[in-house]
Coordinates of C-alpha atoms and ligand atoms in Angstrom, one line a residue:
M1 CA 5.5 1.5 -77.0
S2 CA 8.2 -1.1 -76.7
E3 CA 8.4 -3.3 -73.7
S4 CA 11.7 -1.8 -72.6
V5 CA 10.2 1.7 -72.4
I6 CA 7.4 0.6 -70.2
T7 CA 9.9 -1.2 -68.0
N8 CA 12.0 2.0 -67.7
I9 CA 9.0 4.0 -66.6
Q10 CA 7.9 1.3 -64.3
Q11 CA 11.4 1.0 -62.9
A12 CA 11.6 4.7 -62.2
R13 CA 8.3 4.6 -60.4
L14 CA 9.2 1.6 -58.4
A15 CA 12.5 3.2 -57.5
A16 CA 10.6 6.3 -56.3
L17 CA 8.1 4.1 -54.5
Y18 CA 10.9 2.2 -52.9
E19 CA 12.6 5.3 -51.8
V20 CA 9.6 6.9 -50.1
S21 CA 8.4 3.6 -48.6
S22 CA 11.7 2.9 -47.0
Q23 CA 11.3 6.1 -45.0
L24 CA 8.1 4.8 -43.5
G25 CA 8.3 2.8 -40.3
S26 CA 11.3 4.7 -39.1
S27 CA 9.1 6.5 -36.5
L28 CA 6.3 5.5 -34.3
D29 CA 5.2 9.0 -33.6
L30 CA 1.9 9.5 -35.3
T31 CA 2.4 13.2 -36.3
E32 CA 5.8 12.4 -37.7
V33 CA 4.5 9.5 -39.7
L34 CA 1.7 11.6 -41.1
N35 CA 4.1 14.2 -42.2
Q36 CA 6.4 11.6 -43.7
V37 CA 3.5 10.1 -45.6
M38 CA 2.4 13.5 -46.9
D39 CA 5.9 14.5 -48.1
A40 CA 6.3 11.1 -49.7
I41 CA 3.1 11.4 -51.6
I42 CA 3.9 14.9 -53.0
Q43 CA 7.3 13.6 -54.0
L44 CA 5.9 10.4 -55.6
T45 CA 3.1 12.0 -57.5
G46 CA 4.7 15.4 -58.2
A47 CA 1.4 16.9 -57.1
E48 CA 1.0 20.6 -56.5
R49 CA -0.8 20.2 -53.3
G50 CA -2.4 17.6 -51.1
F51 CA -3.9 16.6 -47.8
L52 CA -4.6 13.6 -45.7
M53 CA -7.7 13.0 -43.6
L54 CA -8.3 10.3 -41.0
Y55 CA -11.4 9.2 -39.2
D56 CA -11.6 10.6 -35.7
E57 CA -11.9 7.6 -33.3
V58 CA -14.3 9.4 -30.9
S59 CA -16.6 11.4 -33.3
G60 CA -16.3 9.1 -36.3
Q61 CA -15.8 12.2 -38.5
L62 CA -13.1 12.6 -41.1
R63 CA -10.6 15.1 -39.8
L64 CA -7.7 16.8 -41.6
Q65 CA -4.4 15.5 -40.3
A66 CA -1.7 16.8 -42.6
A67 CA -1.6 19.1 -45.7
R68 CA 0.8 20.5 -48.2
N69 CA 0.4 23.8 -49.9
V70 CA -3.2 24.2 -48.8
D71 CA -4.3 25.4 -45.4
K72 CA -6.9 24.1 -43.1
E73 CA -9.3 26.9 -43.6
K74 CA -9.1 26.6 -47.3
I75 CA -9.9 22.8 -47.1
E76 CA -13.0 23.6 -45.1
S77 CA -14.1 26.4 -47.4
H78 CA -16.7 26.2 -50.1
A79 CA -14.0 26.3 -52.9
M80 CA -12.8 22.8 -51.9
Q81 CA -16.2 21.1 -51.6
I82 CA -15.2 19.0 -54.6
S83 CA -12.1 17.8 -52.9
R84 CA -14.0 16.8 -49.8
T85 CA -16.6 15.0 -52.0
V86 CA -13.8 13.0 -53.7
V87 CA -12.4 12.0 -50.4
E88 CA -15.8 11.0 -49.1
R89 CA -16.4 8.9 -52.1
A90 CA -13.0 7.2 -51.9
V91 CA -13.5 6.2 -48.3
A92 CA -17.1 5.1 -49.0
T93 CA -16.2 2.9 -51.9
G94 CA -12.7 1.9 -50.8
Q95 CA -11.6 2.6 -54.4
G96 CA -8.9 5.0 -55.6
I97 CA -10.1 8.0 -57.7
V98 CA -8.5 9.8 -60.6
T99 CA -10.3 12.5 -62.5
N100 CA -9.1 15.3 -64.8
N101 CA -12.4 17.2 -65.1
A102 CA -14.5 17.0 -62.0
Q103 CA -17.0 19.3 -63.7
E104 CA -17.7 16.8 -66.4
D105 CA -17.1 13.7 -64.3
E106 CA -20.6 12.4 -63.7
R107 CA -19.5 11.3 -60.2
F108 CA -19.1 14.9 -59.1
A109 CA -20.9 17.0 -61.7
S110 CA -24.0 17.2 -59.5
Q111 CA -22.0 19.2 -57.0
Q112 CA -23.1 22.8 -57.0
S113 CA -19.6 24.0 -56.2
V114 CA -18.3 22.5 -59.4
V115 CA -19.7 25.6 -61.0
G116 CA -16.9 28.1 -61.0
Y117 CA -14.4 25.6 -59.8
Q118 CA -11.0 25.9 -61.2
L119 CA -10.4 22.8 -63.3
R120 CA -7.9 20.5 -61.7
S121 CA -6.5 17.0 -62.1
I122 CA -7.4 15.1 -58.9
M123 CA -6.2 11.9 -57.4
C124 CA -7.4 10.3 -54.1
A125 CA -6.5 7.0 -52.4
P126 CA -8.3 5.4 -49.4
L127 CA -6.1 4.5 -46.5
K128 CA -7.0 1.0 -45.4
A129 CA -5.1 -1.1 -42.8
R130 CA -6.0 -4.6 -41.5
G131 CA -9.4 -4.3 -43.1
R132 CA -10.2 -1.0 -41.5
M133 CA -10.8 2.2 -43.3
L134 CA -8.6 4.9 -41.7
G135 CA -9.2 7.8 -44.1
A136 CA -7.8 9.0 -47.4
V137 CA -5.0 10.9 -49.1
Y138 CA -5.8 13.5 -51.7
V139 CA -3.6 15.4 -54.2
D140 CA -4.4 17.7 -57.1
N141 CA -2.8 19.7 -59.9
R142 CA -3.9 22.5 -62.1
L143 CA -4.7 21.0 -65.5
F144 CA -2.2 23.0 -67.4
T145 CA 0.7 21.9 -65.1
S146 CA 0.2 18.2 -65.3
V147 CA -2.4 15.5 -65.5
F148 CA -2.7 12.4 -63.4
E149 CA -3.0 9.0 -65.2
A150 CA -4.1 5.6 -64.2
A151 CA -0.5 4.5 -63.6
D152 CA -0.1 7.4 -61.1
L153 CA -3.1 6.3 -59.2
E154 CA -1.8 2.8 -59.1
L155 CA 1.4 4.1 -57.6
L156 CA -0.5 6.2 -55.1
L157 CA -2.6 3.2 -54.1
T158 CA 0.4 1.0 -53.6
F159 CA 2.0 3.6 -51.5
A160 CA -1.3 4.3 -49.6
N161 CA -1.4 0.7 -48.6
Q162 CA 2.0 0.9 -47.0
A163 CA 1.3 4.3 -45.5
A164 CA -1.9 3.1 -43.9
I165 CA -0.1 0.3 -42.1
A166 CA 2.6 2.8 -40.9
I167 CA -0.2 5.1 -39.7
E168 CA -2.1 2.3 -38.0
N169 CA 1.1 1.1 -36.2
A170 CA 1.9 4.6 -35.0
R171 CA -1.7 4.9 -33.8
L172 CA -1.6 1.6 -32.0
F173 CA 1.7 2.4 -30.5
T174 CA 0.4 5.8 -29.3
Q175 CA -2.6 4.1 -27.8
T176 CA -0.6 1.4 -26.1
D177 CA 1.8 4.0 -24.9
Q178 CA -1.0 6.1 -23.5
A179 CA -2.6 3.0 -21.9
L180 CA 0.8 2.1 -20.4
A181 CA 1.3 5.6 -19.1
R182 CA -2.2 5.4 -17.5
T183 CA -1.5 2.0 -16.0
V184 CA 1.9 3.3 -14.6
E185 CA 0.2 6.4 -13.3
E186 CA -2.6 4.3 -11.6
L187 CA 0.0 1.9 -10.2
S188 CA 1.9 4.8 -8.6
V189 CA -1.3 6.2 -7.2
F190 CA -2.2 2.8 -5.8
Q191 CA 1.3 2.5 -4.3
R192 CA 0.7 5.8 -2.5
I193 CA -2.8 4.6 -1.4
D194 CA -1.4 1.3 -0.2
Q195 CA 1.3 3.0 1.8
Q196 CA -1.2 5.3 3.5
L197 CA -3.8 2.7 4.1
N198 CA -1.3 0.2 5.5
K199 CA 0.2 2.7 7.8
S200 CA -2.9 3.0 9.7
L201 CA -4.5 0.3 11.8
D202 CA -7.4 2.5 12.9
L203 CA -10.5 1.4 11.1
N204 CA -12.1 4.8 10.8
R205 CA -8.9 6.4 9.6
V206 CA -8.5 3.6 7.0
L207 CA -12.1 4.2 5.7
S208 CA -11.6 8.0 5.6
L209 CA -8.4 7.7 3.6
A210 CA -10.0 5.3 1.1
L211 CA -13.0 7.6 0.7
D212 CA -10.8 10.7 0.3
W213 CA -8.9 8.9 -2.5
A214 CA -12.0 7.7 -4.2
I215 CA -13.5 11.2 -4.2
S216 CA -10.4 13.1 -5.3
L217 CA -9.5 10.7 -8.1
T218 CA -13.0 10.3 -9.6
K219 CA -13.9 14.0 -9.0
A220 CA -17.1 12.9 -7.3
D221 CA -18.9 15.5 -5.1
G222 CA -19.2 13.2 -2.1
G223 CA -19.7 9.7 -0.9
S224 CA -19.6 7.3 1.9
I225 CA -18.2 4.0 3.1
G226 CA -20.3 1.6 5.1
L227 CA -19.6 -1.8 6.5
L228 CA -22.1 -4.6 6.8
E229 CA -22.9 -5.8 10.3
F230 CA -25.5 -7.8 12.2
L231 CA -27.9 -5.9 14.4
D232 CA -28.7 -8.9 16.5
E233 CA -26.8 -11.7 18.3
D234 CA -28.4 -14.4 16.1
E235 CA -26.9 -12.7 13.1
T236 CA -30.2 -12.6 11.2
K237 CA -30.6 -8.9 10.8
P238 CA -27.8 -7.5 8.6
A239 CA -27.5 -3.8 7.8
L240 CA -25.0 -1.4 6.3
R241 CA -23.5 1.0 8.8
L242 CA -22.2 4.1 7.1
L243 CA -19.0 4.9 9.0
V244 CA -17.5 7.7 7.0
H245 CA -19.1 10.2 4.7
S246 CA -18.2 13.3 2.9
G247 CA -20.3 15.8 0.8
D248 CA -24.0 16.5 1.3
Q249 CA -24.7 14.0 4.1
Q250 CA -22.5 15.7 6.7
D251 CA -24.4 15.3 9.9
G252 CA -21.5 13.3 11.2
G253 CA -23.6 10.6 12.8
E254 CA -23.4 7.0 11.7
R255 CA -26.4 5.9 9.6
L256 CA -27.8 2.4 9.2
V257 CA -29.0 1.4 5.7
P258 CA -31.3 -1.7 5.7
T259 CA -30.3 -4.5 3.3
S260 CA -33.8 -4.0 1.7
H261 CA -32.6 -0.6 0.3
P262 CA -33.1 -1.0 -3.5
V263 CA -29.5 -0.2 -4.5
L264 CA -27.9 -2.1 -1.6
A265 CA -30.1 -5.1 -2.3
Q266 CA -29.1 -5.1 -5.9
V267 CA -25.4 -4.9 -5.1
L268 CA -25.8 -7.7 -2.6
T269 CA -27.8 -9.9 -5.0
N270 CA -25.6 -9.4 -8.1
G271 CA -22.3 -8.8 -6.4
R272 CA -21.7 -6.1 -9.0
P273 CA -21.4 -2.3 -8.7
V274 CA -24.6 -0.4 -9.4
F275 CA -24.6 2.8 -11.3
T276 CA -27.8 5.0 -10.9
H277 CA -28.7 8.1 -12.9
N278 CA -31.0 10.8 -11.5
V279 CA -30.8 9.4 -8.1
T280 CA -33.9 9.8 -6.0
P281 CA -33.6 10.1 -2.2
E282 CA -35.0 6.5 -2.0
Q283 CA -32.2 5.2 -4.3
S284 CA -29.5 7.2 -2.6
I285 CA -27.5 5.3 -0.1
D286 CA -27.1 8.3 2.1
G287 CA -30.6 9.7 1.4
T288 CA -29.6 12.7 -0.6
P289 CA -30.6 13.1 -4.3
A290 CA -27.8 13.4 -6.9
Y291 CA -27.3 13.3 -10.6
A292 CA -25.3 10.0 -10.5
Q293 CA -24.4 7.5 -7.9
Q294 CA -21.9 4.6 -8.0
A295 CA -22.2 1.9 -5.4
V296 CA -19.2 -0.5 -5.4
P297 CA -19.0 -3.5 -3.1
I298 CA -16.0 -4.1 -0.9
R299 CA -15.2 -7.8 -0.7
R300 CA -13.2 -9.7 1.8
D301 CA -10.5 -11.7 0.0
G302 CA -12.2 -10.9 -3.3
D303 CA -15.3 -12.9 -2.3
E304 CA -17.8 -12.1 0.5
I305 CA -19.2 -8.6 0.4
I306 CA -18.3 -6.8 3.7
G307 CA -19.1 -3.2 2.8
L308 CA -19.9 -0.6 0.2
I309 CA -18.1 2.5 -1.3
T310 CA -20.7 4.9 -2.6
L311 CA -19.8 8.0 -4.7
E312 CA -22.2 10.6 -5.9
S313 CA -22.1 13.5 -8.3
H314 CA -24.3 16.4 -9.3
D315 CA -22.4 16.9 -12.5
P316 CA -23.6 14.8 -15.5
G317 CA -20.0 14.7 -16.8
A318 CA -18.5 13.1 -13.7
L319 CA -18.4 9.4 -12.7
D320 CA -17.9 7.2 -15.7
E321 CA -17.1 3.5 -16.4
E322 CA -13.4 4.2 -15.9
D323 CA -14.1 5.7 -12.4
M324 CA -16.1 2.7 -11.5
A325 CA -13.3 0.3 -12.5
F326 CA -10.9 2.5 -10.5
V327 CA -13.1 2.4 -7.4
E328 CA -13.5 -1.4 -7.7
R329 CA -9.7 -1.7 -7.6
L330 CA -9.6 0.7 -4.7
A331 CA -12.2 -1.3 -2.9
D332 CA -9.9 -4.4 -3.1
R333 CA -7.1 -2.3 -1.5
A334 CA -9.4 -1.0 1.2
A335 CA -10.6 -4.5 2.0
V336 CA -7.1 -5.6 2.9
A337 CA -6.6 -2.5 5.1
I338 CA -10.0 -3.0 6.7
K339 CA -9.1 -6.6 7.5
N340 CA -5.8 -5.6 9.1
A341 CA -7.5 -2.8 11.1
R342 CA -10.1 -5.2 12.3
L343 CA -7.5 -7.9 13.2
Y344 CA -5.7 -5.2 15.1
E345 CA -8.8 -4.2 16.9
D346 CA -9.4 -7.8 17.8
I347 CA -5.9 -8.2 19.0
A348 CA -6.1 -5.0 21.0
A349 CA -9.4 -6.2 22.5
A350 CA -7.9 -9.6 23.3
N351 CA -4.8 -7.9 24.9
Q352 CA -7.1 -5.7 27.0
A353 CA -9.0 -8.8 28.1
K354 CA -5.8 -10.6 29.0
S355 CA -4.5 -7.5 30.9
N356 CA -7.8 -7.2 32.8
F357 CA -7.7 -10.9 33.7
I358 CA -4.1 -10.7 35.0
S359 CA -4.9 -7.7 37.1
V360 CA -7.8 -9.5 38.7
V361 CA -5.9 -12.7 39.2
T362 CA -2.8 -11.1 40.7
H363 CA -4.9 -9.0 43.0
E364 CA -7.1 -11.8 44.1
L365 CA -4.1 -14.1 44.8
R366 CA -2.2 -11.6 46.8
L367 CA -4.8 -11.6 49.6
P368 CA -4.9 -15.3 50.4
M369 CA -1.2 -15.6 50.0
T370 CA -0.6 -12.9 52.5
S371 CA -2.8 -14.9 54.9
I372 CA -1.0 -18.2 54.2
K373 CA 2.3 -16.5 54.7
G374 CA 1.1 -14.9 58.0
Y375 CA 0.0 -18.3 59.4
T376 CA 3.1 -20.1 58.3
D377 CA 5.3 -17.5 59.9
L378 CA 3.1 -17.8 63.0
M379 CA 3.5 -21.6 63.1
T380 CA 7.2 -21.5 62.4
S381 CA 7.8 -19.0 65.2
G382 CA 6.4 -21.6 67.6
M383 CA 3.8 -19.2 69.0
V384 CA 1.0 -21.7 68.5
G385 CA 2.9 -24.7 69.8
D386 CA 6.1 -26.5 69.1
L387 CA 6.7 -28.1 65.6
T388 CA 8.5 -31.4 65.0
D389 CA 11.5 -31.2 62.8
Q390 CA 9.5 -32.7 60.0
Q391 CA 6.8 -30.1 60.4
K392 CA 9.5 -27.4 60.3
Q393 CA 10.7 -28.9 57.0
F394 CA 7.2 -28.8 55.6
M395 CA 6.9 -25.2 56.7
D396 CA 10.1 -24.4 54.8
V397 CA 8.8 -26.0 51.6
I398 CA 5.5 -24.0 52.0
R399 CA 7.5 -20.7 52.4
R400 CA 9.8 -21.4 49.5
N401 CA 6.8 -22.1 47.2
L402 CA 5.1 -19.0 48.5
N403 CA 8.2 -17.0 47.5
R404 CA 8.1 -18.5 44.1
M405 CA 4.4 -17.6 43.7
N406 CA 5.1 -14.1 44.9
T407 CA 7.8 -13.5 42.3
L408 CA 5.4 -14.8 39.6
I409 CA 2.7 -12.6 40.7
S410 CA 4.8 -9.5 40.9
D411 CA 6.5 -10.3 37.6
L412 CA 3.2 -10.8 35.9
S413 CA 1.7 -7.6 37.3
D414 CA 4.9 -5.7 36.2
I415 CA 4.6 -7.0 32.7
N416 CA 1.0 -6.2 32.6
R417 CA 1.5 -2.6 33.8
I418 CA 4.4 -2.0 31.4
E419 CA 2.5 -3.4 28.4
S420 CA -0.7 -1.4 29.2
G421 CA 1.4 1.7 29.8
R422 CA 0.2 1.8 33.4
M423 CA 3.7 1.4 35.0
K424 CA 4.7 4.7 36.5
F425 CA 8.4 5.8 36.2
E426 CA 9.4 8.5 38.7
M427 CA 12.2 9.9 36.7
K428 CA 14.9 12.0 38.5
P429 CA 18.7 12.5 38.5
F430 CA 20.5 10.2 40.8
E431 CA 23.8 8.5 41.5
L432 CA 24.2 4.9 40.3
Q433 CA 26.9 3.9 42.7
G434 CA 24.6 3.9 45.8
I435 CA 21.9 1.8 44.0
I436 CA 24.4 -0.8 42.8
E437 CA 25.9 -1.1 46.3
D438 CA 22.5 -1.6 47.8
V439 CA 21.7 -4.4 45.4
A440 CA 25.0 -6.0 46.1
D441 CA 24.3 -5.9 49.8
S442 CA 20.9 -7.5 49.4
L443 CA 22.3 -10.4 47.4
Q444 CA 25.6 -10.8 49.3
E445 CA 24.3 -13.6 51.5
A446 CA 23.0 -15.7 48.7
I447 CA 26.2 -15.2 46.7
A448 CA 28.4 -16.0 49.6
G449 CA 26.3 -19.1 50.2
R450 CA 27.6 -20.5 46.9
Q451 CA 31.2 -19.4 47.4
Q452 CA 30.9 -16.9 44.6
T453 CA 32.6 -13.5 44.5
L454 CA 30.9 -10.3 43.6
T455 CA 33.2 -7.4 42.6
L456 CA 32.0 -3.9 42.0
D457 CA 33.9 -1.7 39.6
V458 CA 31.8 1.5 39.7
P459 CA 33.8 4.8 39.6
G460 CA 32.7 7.4 42.2
D461 CA 32.7 10.2 39.7
L462 CA 30.2 8.9 37.3
P463 CA 27.7 11.5 36.1
L464 CA 24.2 11.4 37.5
I465 CA 21.8 9.4 35.4
Y466 CA 18.2 10.4 34.7
A467 CA 15.8 7.5 35.5
D468 CA 13.6 5.9 38.2
P469 CA 16.0 4.7 41.0
N470 CA 13.6 1.9 42.1
R471 CA 13.3 0.5 38.6
V472 CA 17.0 0.7 38.0
S473 CA 17.5 -1.1 41.2
Q474 CA 15.1 -3.8 40.0
V475 CA 17.0 -4.1 36.7
V476 CA 20.5 -4.4 38.4
G477 CA 19.0 -6.8 41.0
N478 CA 17.6 -9.0 38.3
L479 CA 20.8 -9.2 36.2
V480 CA 23.0 -9.9 39.3
S481 CA 20.6 -12.5 40.5
N482 CA 20.7 -14.2 37.1
A483 CA 24.5 -14.1 37.2
H484 CA 24.4 -15.7 40.6
K485 CA 21.8 -18.3 39.6
Y486 CA 23.4 -19.4 36.4
T487 CA 27.0 -19.5 37.6
P488 CA 28.3 -22.6 39.4
D489 CA 29.5 -22.5 42.9
G490 CA 32.8 -20.6 43.3
G491 CA 32.2 -18.5 40.2
A492 CA 33.0 -14.8 39.8
I493 CA 30.6 -11.9 39.2
I494 CA 31.6 -8.4 38.3
V495 CA 29.4 -5.3 38.0
R496 CA 31.2 -2.6 36.0
A497 CA 29.9 0.8 35.2
G498 CA 31.3 3.6 33.0
Q499 CA 30.3 6.6 30.8
Q500 CA 29.9 6.2 27.1
D501 CA 29.0 9.5 25.4
D502 CA 25.6 10.6 26.8
F503 CA 25.0 7.4 28.6
V504 CA 26.2 5.4 31.5
E505 CA 26.7 1.7 30.8
V506 CA 26.4 -1.0 33.4
A507 CA 27.8 -4.5 32.6
V508 CA 27.0 -7.5 34.8
I509 CA 29.7 -10.1 34.0
D510 CA 29.8 -13.7 35.1
N511 CA 32.0 -16.7 34.3
G512 CA 29.1 -19.1 34.5
M513 CA 27.2 -21.5 32.3
G514 CA 26.8 -19.1 29.4
I515 CA 24.0 -19.4 26.8
S516 CA 24.0 -21.5 23.6
E517 CA 23.6 -19.6 20.3
E518 CA 20.3 -21.2 19.7
D519 CA 19.0 -19.9 23.1
Q520 CA 20.5 -16.5 22.6
A521 CA 18.0 -15.9 19.8
K522 CA 15.1 -16.5 22.3
L523 CA 16.4 -14.5 25.2
F524 CA 14.1 -11.6 26.3
T525 CA 11.0 -13.5 25.2
Q526 CA 8.5 -14.1 28.0
F527 CA 8.7 -17.5 29.7
F528 CA 11.8 -18.6 27.9
R529 CA 14.2 -20.6 30.0
A530 CA 17.1 -22.8 28.8
E531 CA 16.4 -26.5 28.8
D532 CA 19.6 -27.2 30.7
Q533 CA 19.2 -29.2 33.9
E534 CA 21.4 -26.8 35.8
V535 CA 19.3 -23.9 34.7
R536 CA 16.1 -25.7 35.6
Q537 CA 17.4 -26.4 39.1
Q538 CA 17.3 -22.7 39.7
Q539 CA 14.0 -21.0 40.6
G540 CA 12.6 -18.8 37.9
W541 CA 9.7 -18.2 35.5
G542 CA 11.5 -16.9 32.5
L543 CA 10.0 -13.4 32.9
G544 CA 12.9 -11.5 34.5
L545 CA 14.8 -10.5 31.3
S546 CA 11.8 -9.5 29.3
I547 CA 10.8 -7.2 32.2
V548 CA 14.3 -5.8 32.5
K549 CA 14.4 -5.0 28.7
K550 CA 11.0 -3.3 28.8
M551 CA 12.0 -1.2 31.8
V552 CA 15.4 -0.1 30.4
E553 CA 13.8 0.8 27.1
A554 CA 11.0 2.7 28.9
Q555 CA 13.7 4.9 30.5
A556 CA 15.4 5.7 27.1
G557 CA 18.1 3.1 27.5
E558 CA 19.2 -0.1 25.7
I559 CA 20.2 -3.6 26.8
W560 CA 22.4 -6.2 25.0
F561 CA 24.5 -9.2 25.9
S562 CA 27.3 -11.4 24.8
S563 CA 27.7 -15.0 25.9
A564 CA 29.6 -18.2 25.2
L565 CA 28.3 -21.6 26.4
G566 CA 30.3 -22.9 29.3
Q567 CA 32.3 -19.7 29.6
G568 CA 30.0 -17.0 30.9
S569 CA 27.8 -14.1 30.0
T570 CA 27.9 -10.3 30.0
F571 CA 24.6 -8.4 30.2
T572 CA 25.0 -4.6 29.6
F573 CA 22.5 -1.9 29.8
S574 CA 22.7 1.9 29.2
L575 CA 20.7 4.8 30.6
P576 CA 21.0 8.5 29.7
I577 CA 23.0 10.8 31.8
N578 CA 21.2 13.7 33.4
K579 CA 21.1 16.7 31.1
G580 CA 19.0 19.0 33.3
Ligands
ADP601 P1 14.5 -16.8 34.9 O1 15.9 -16.4 35.5 O2 13.4 -16.6 35.8 O3 14.5 -18.1 34.2 P2 15.1 -14.7 33.0 O4 14.2 -14.1 32.0 O5 15.8 -13.8 33.9 O6 14.2 -15.8 33.7 O7 16.1 -15.5 32.2 C1 15.7 -16.4 31.1 C2 16.7 -17.5 30.8 O8 17.9 -16.9 30.3 C3 17.2 -18.2 32.0 O9 16.3 -19.3 32.3 C4 18.5 -18.8 31.5 O10 18.3 -19.9 30.7 C5 19.0 -17.6 30.7 N1 19.9 -16.7 31.4 C6 19.6 -15.5 31.9 N2 20.7 -14.9 32.5 C7 21.7 -15.8 32.3 C8 23.1 -15.8 32.7 N3 23.7 -14.8 33.4 N4 23.8 -16.9 32.4 C9 23.3 -17.9 31.7 N5 22.0 -18.0 31.3 C10 21.2 -16.9 31.6

């Protein structure tokens, strides 16, 4: 054979190889890639039929993945025993095989099924990628149709190498794709869990939610969540208190698990989850036997163990490594929610303590103050002897300070009652005009004392509002009193009311000192008062506006203001009109 002839044949083969190879890699879908490979092999080798087998990742067995002109049943049948043996040999040796008479080929002649086997020309190439044996491709022909030669095998082997890489890529992609889908799925589950957990600040509710999620997503039969606590004041006797449970142990009562419990002790010592099979009552956290039990620590800030999530199952198939990993991640989420719920409990308890303290103090102060006021009034009246002018002055100072203290006490107890929900609102329909006029009357003297004017602009035909008249009077009184206090002598105050949709709005307008932008942001917070000397000259505790706001809001209204420093302020509140 001349060199040019060989070259021609080689060129034709290379061209075919190039053509089929170029199709590879166009897809990352495993099934599509396998079909492409199978078609390419038939095209390349001109084989009558063929198939492709890959190792199954889970079982480790060779499994048929694609076939041409031969069906699955046939491949598994006795008649194709030889073909399977050829494939097994190719993957075992990692070498390509070409044989034109399997019956006489010593590699296969020992096979019983060779007897009666229709003679065929067989070719098989292992599929290897990145040093890993993936499987093999097999093709054959009836002997009289055509016979495979060494050069055909070479071509098949070259193509098999490229095909194996394409298959491996598609497989990796599918795996990554599946892993990604799992991660995305888990993230969205955790997003829902976080939302639910963070919505609640009630510890037991948080624990129940976490347990429900753990059970439903791992398909466990039941479980419990317990938190570690000390049984004594010296904090020497820790124990796990099971606060929520579901499943077998349903007596509802809280159970204490000593830290000497074998499984709990192991978790506490190693800081790792403990998986137990064939759980005896002694090993079980909740005392009930099960097939499997997972005990996963809950850690505060990923460190100190504060509790335990335990899941149990009677089904040998349930609760695997993946579940454990999931519950560990869930435990981290639960830890944050537990921390928040506990903080909230602490704050609620501190608030309660503060509220109790204020109740006691205001109550205890009222009594002696009434008595001081009684004696000062008695002395001022001259009934117990004449007072010198200086003594009268001192009595005035005492009385003014008593008034200051009285306002503080009544403000504090108002705030306390509103915050603890103990303030009673006697809601009823009434006319605003009368209330506003009463307030104006009561403040008239003080206003006139500073040459200020108070103008009422309250239409007589305003609809009735639905609120507590005493509280509304307190609100108007407070706002008008502020307008009076924070407006220089000779200033003007206007109270204007009008209907706005389903509300009546009342505006208290002054042309006084106004409030700086910086201070405006702090308005309505307790004890806030502007630093201004003129403000500080006026009596006050900085509690009025915060009480007013709470009262208005408690009666389904709103309050807002506008103000410019040196020009004046307008405070407006709304209250619903009577619908009844
Ligand atoms: P108090 O009057 O006892 O200080 P408030 O809560 O009623 O308490 O008011 C808080 C602060 O808001 C006042 O100290 C003052 O600085 C400012 N303020 C309230 N009303 C006005 C107003 N009409 N004009 C200017 N400043 C005001």
